[in-house]
Coordinates of C-alpha atoms in Angstrom, one line a residue:
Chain A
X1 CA 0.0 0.0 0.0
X2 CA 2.0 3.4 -1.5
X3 CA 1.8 6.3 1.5
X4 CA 1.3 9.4 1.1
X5 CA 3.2 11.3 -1.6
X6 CA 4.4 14.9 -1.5
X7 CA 6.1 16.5 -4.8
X8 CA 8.3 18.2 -4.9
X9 CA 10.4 17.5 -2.0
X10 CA 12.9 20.6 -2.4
X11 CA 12.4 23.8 -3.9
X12 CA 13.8 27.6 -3.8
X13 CA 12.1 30.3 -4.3
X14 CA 12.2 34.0 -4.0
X15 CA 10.4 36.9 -2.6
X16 CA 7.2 37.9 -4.3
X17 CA 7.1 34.0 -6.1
X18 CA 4.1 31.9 -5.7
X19 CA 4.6 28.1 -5.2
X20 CA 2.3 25.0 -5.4
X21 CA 2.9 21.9 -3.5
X22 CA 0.3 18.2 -4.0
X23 CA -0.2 15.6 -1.9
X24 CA -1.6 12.1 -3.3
X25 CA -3.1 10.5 -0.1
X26 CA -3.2 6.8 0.8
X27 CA -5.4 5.2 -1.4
X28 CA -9.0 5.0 0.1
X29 CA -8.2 8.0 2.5
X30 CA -10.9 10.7 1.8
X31 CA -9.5 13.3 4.8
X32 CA -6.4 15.2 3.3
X33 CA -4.8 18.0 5.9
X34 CA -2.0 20.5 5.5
X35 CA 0.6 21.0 7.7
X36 CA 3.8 23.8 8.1
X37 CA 6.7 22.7 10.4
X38 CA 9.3 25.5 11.4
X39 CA 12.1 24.7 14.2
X40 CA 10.3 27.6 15.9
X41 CA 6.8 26.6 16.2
X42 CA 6.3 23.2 15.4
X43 CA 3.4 22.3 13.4
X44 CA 1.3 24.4 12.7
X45 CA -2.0 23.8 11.0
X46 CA -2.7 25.1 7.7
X47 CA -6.1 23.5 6.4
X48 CA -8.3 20.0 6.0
X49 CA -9.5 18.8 2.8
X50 CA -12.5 16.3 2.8
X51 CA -14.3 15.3 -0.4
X52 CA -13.2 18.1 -1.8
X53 CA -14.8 20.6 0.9
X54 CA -12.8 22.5 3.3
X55 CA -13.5 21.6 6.5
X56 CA -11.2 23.4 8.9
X57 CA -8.7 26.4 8.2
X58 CA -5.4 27.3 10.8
X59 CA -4.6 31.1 11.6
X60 CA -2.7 31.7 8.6
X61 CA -2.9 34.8 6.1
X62 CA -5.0 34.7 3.0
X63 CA -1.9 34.2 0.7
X64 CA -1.9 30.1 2.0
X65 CA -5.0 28.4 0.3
X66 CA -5.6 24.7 -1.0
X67 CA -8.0 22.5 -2.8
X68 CA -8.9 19.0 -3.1
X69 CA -9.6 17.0 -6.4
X70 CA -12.6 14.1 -6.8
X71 CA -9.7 12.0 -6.4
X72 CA -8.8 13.0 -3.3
X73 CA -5.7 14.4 -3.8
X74 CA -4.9 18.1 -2.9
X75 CA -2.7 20.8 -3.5
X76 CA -1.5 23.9 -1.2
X77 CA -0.8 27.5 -2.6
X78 CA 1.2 30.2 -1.4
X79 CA 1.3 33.3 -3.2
X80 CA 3.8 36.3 -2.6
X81 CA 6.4 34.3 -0.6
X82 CA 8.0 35.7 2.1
X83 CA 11.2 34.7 4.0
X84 CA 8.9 33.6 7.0
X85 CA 7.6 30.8 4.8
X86 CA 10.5 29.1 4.6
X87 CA 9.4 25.6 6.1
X88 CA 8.5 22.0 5.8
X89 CA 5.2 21.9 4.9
X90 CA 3.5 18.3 5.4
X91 CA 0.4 16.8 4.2
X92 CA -1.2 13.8 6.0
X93 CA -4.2 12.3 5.1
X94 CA -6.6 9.6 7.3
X95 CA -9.6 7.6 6.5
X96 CA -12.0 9.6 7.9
X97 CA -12.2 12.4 10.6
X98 CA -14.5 10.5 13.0
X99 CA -13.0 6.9 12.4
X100 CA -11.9 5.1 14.9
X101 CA -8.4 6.9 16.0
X102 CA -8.4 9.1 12.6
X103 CA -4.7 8.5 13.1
X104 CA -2.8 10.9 10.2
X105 CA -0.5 9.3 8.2
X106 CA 2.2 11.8 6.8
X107 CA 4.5 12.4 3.8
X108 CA 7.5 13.3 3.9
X109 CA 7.1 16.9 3.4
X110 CA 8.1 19.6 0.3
X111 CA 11.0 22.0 2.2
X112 CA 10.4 25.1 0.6
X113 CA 13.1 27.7 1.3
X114 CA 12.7 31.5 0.0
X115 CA 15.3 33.4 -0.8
Chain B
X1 CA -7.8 28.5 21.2
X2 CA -5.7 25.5 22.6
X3 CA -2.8 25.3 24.8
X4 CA -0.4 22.5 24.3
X5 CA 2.4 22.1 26.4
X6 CA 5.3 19.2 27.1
X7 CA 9.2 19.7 27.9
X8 CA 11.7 21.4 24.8
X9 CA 14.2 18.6 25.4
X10 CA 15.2 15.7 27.6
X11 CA 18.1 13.3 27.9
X12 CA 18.2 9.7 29.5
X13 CA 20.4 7.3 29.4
X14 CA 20.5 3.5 26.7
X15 CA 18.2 1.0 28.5
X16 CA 16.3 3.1 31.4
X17 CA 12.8 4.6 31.3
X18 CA 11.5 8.3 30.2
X19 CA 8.4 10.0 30.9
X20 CA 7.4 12.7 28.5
X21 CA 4.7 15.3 29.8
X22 CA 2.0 16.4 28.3
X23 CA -0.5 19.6 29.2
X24 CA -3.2 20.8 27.7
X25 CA -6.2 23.4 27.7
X26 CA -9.0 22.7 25.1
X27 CA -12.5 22.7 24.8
X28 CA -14.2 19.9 22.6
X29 CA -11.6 17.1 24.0
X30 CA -12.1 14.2 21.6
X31 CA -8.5 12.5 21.7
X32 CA -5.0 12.9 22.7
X33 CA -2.1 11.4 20.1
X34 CA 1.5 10.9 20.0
X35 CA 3.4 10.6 16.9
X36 CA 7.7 10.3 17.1
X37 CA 9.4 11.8 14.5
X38 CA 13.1 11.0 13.5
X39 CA 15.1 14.4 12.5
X40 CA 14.8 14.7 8.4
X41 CA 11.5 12.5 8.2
X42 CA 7.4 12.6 8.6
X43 CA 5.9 12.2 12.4
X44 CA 4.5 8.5 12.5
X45 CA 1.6 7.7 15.1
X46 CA 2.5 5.9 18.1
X47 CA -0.5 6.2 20.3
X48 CA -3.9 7.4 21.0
X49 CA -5.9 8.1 24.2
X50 CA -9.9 9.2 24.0
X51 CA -10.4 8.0 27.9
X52 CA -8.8 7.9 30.7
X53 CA -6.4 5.6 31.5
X54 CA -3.3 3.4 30.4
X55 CA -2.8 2.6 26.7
X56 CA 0.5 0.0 26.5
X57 CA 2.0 -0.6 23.2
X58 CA 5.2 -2.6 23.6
X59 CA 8.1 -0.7 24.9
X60 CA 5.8 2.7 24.7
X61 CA 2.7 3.6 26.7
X62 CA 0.7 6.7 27.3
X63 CA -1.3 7.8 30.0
X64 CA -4.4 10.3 30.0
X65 CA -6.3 12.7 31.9
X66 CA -9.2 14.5 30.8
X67 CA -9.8 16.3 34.2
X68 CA -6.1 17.0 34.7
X69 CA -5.5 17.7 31.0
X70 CA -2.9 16.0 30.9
X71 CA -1.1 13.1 29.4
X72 CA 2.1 11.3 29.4
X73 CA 4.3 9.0 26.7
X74 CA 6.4 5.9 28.9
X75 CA 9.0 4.4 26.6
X76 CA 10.2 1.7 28.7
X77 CA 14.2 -0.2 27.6
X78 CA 15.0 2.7 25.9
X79 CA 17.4 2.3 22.4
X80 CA 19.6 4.6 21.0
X81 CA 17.3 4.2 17.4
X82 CA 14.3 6.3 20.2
X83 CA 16.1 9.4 20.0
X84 CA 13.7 11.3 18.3
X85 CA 10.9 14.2 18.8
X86 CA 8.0 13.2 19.9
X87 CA 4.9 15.3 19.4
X88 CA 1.6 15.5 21.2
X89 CA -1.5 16.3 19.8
X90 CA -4.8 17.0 20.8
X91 CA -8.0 16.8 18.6
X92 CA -10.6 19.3 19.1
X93 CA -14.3 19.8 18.0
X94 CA -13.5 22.9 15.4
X95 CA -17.7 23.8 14.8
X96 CA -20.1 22.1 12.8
X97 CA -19.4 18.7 13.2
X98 CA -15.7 18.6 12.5
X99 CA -12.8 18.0 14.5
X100 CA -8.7 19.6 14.5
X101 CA -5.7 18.3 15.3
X102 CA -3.2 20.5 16.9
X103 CA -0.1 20.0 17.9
X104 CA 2.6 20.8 20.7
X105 CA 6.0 22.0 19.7
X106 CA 7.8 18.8 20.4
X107 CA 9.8 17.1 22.6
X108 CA 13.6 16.7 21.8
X109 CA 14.6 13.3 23.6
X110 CA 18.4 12.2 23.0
X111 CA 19.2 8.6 24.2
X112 CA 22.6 8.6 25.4
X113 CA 25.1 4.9 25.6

């Protein structure tokens, strides 16, 4: 069973750029969620994708925004990059949101750095 | 909002026993996770707690409770491959039927020979 698949897993950009990162969940997960990881604040909560709907949204500025596809895979947007959004930014998916644990299972991240 | 709070780092020592705290404020309590995460790769889930009480998973346990808000992770014949951080999360009802994970900001723990 594949995992969950981030591209790309590096990039650079610069100030002002706009960048898009995708996630392919696990196969039969419907629940896609976004995720930014800086040595600073940890994780950090971006959004949550679920059949295509947005369920939940984090405290972050307009410039972040997502979308899921009918095939449950989902991609994150960040317009006008800043230095600030330098980061790891992880996507996990889960089965459900009310399964039994709704346990996330993560990629291994795109590391965006902006220069 | 929520409040989650455990130790920066900790050291202990090949083969003894660490407790990692967890505290946290919330409204909506519907779950309490642990995932590890090795430096340079994605958190994997190690544990889950939705009452209170002791979950045991091998080596690792965890520990909740909901009128204390708190929780704790127990690895037990610690390794040198459990140095790792190890991140608590709790999920939250977010409004209208759906819930959020959110986690603390990690706990460093460096297993020394």
């Amino acid at each position: 069973k594949a995992g969950v698949t981030q591209t790309p897993r590096y990039l650079i950009k610069t100030r002002g750029q706009q960048v898009t990162l995708s996630c392919s969940p696990i196969s039969g997960h419907r629940s896609v969620s976004w995720y930014q990881q800086t040595p600073g604040q940890g994780l950090q909560f971006l959004f949550e994708y679920f059949s295509e709907t947005q369920r939940n949204k984090g405290n972050f500025p307009g410039r972040f925004s997502g979308r899921q596809f009918s095939n449950s895979r989902s991609e994150m947007n960040v317009s006008t990059l800043e230095l600030g959004d330098s980061a790891l930014y992880l996507c996990a998916s889960s089965l459900e949101v009310t399964d039994l644990t709704g346990e996330l299972f993560f990629g291994e991240g795109s590391r965006l750095t902006v220069l | 909002g929520q409040n989650i709070d455990q130790p920066t780092e900790m050291t202990a020592t090949e083969g003894a026993i660490v407790q990692i705290n967890c505290t946290y404020q919330t409204s909506g309590f519907n779950g309490l996770f642990w995932y590890q995460q090795h430096a340079g790769e994605a958190p994997t889930f190690l544990s889950y707690n939705v009452l209170d009480g002791l979950e045991e998973k091998g080596r690792f346990s965890s520990f909740l409770s909901r009128s204390k808000g708190y929780s704790y992770l127990l690895l037990k014949e610690l390794q040198m491959k459990d140095s790792a951080s190890y991140l608590c999360a709790v999920r939250a009802l977010a409004g209208a039927g759906s819930y959020q994970l959110t986690f603390g900001k990690g706990t460093k723990l460096s297993v020394i020979p």
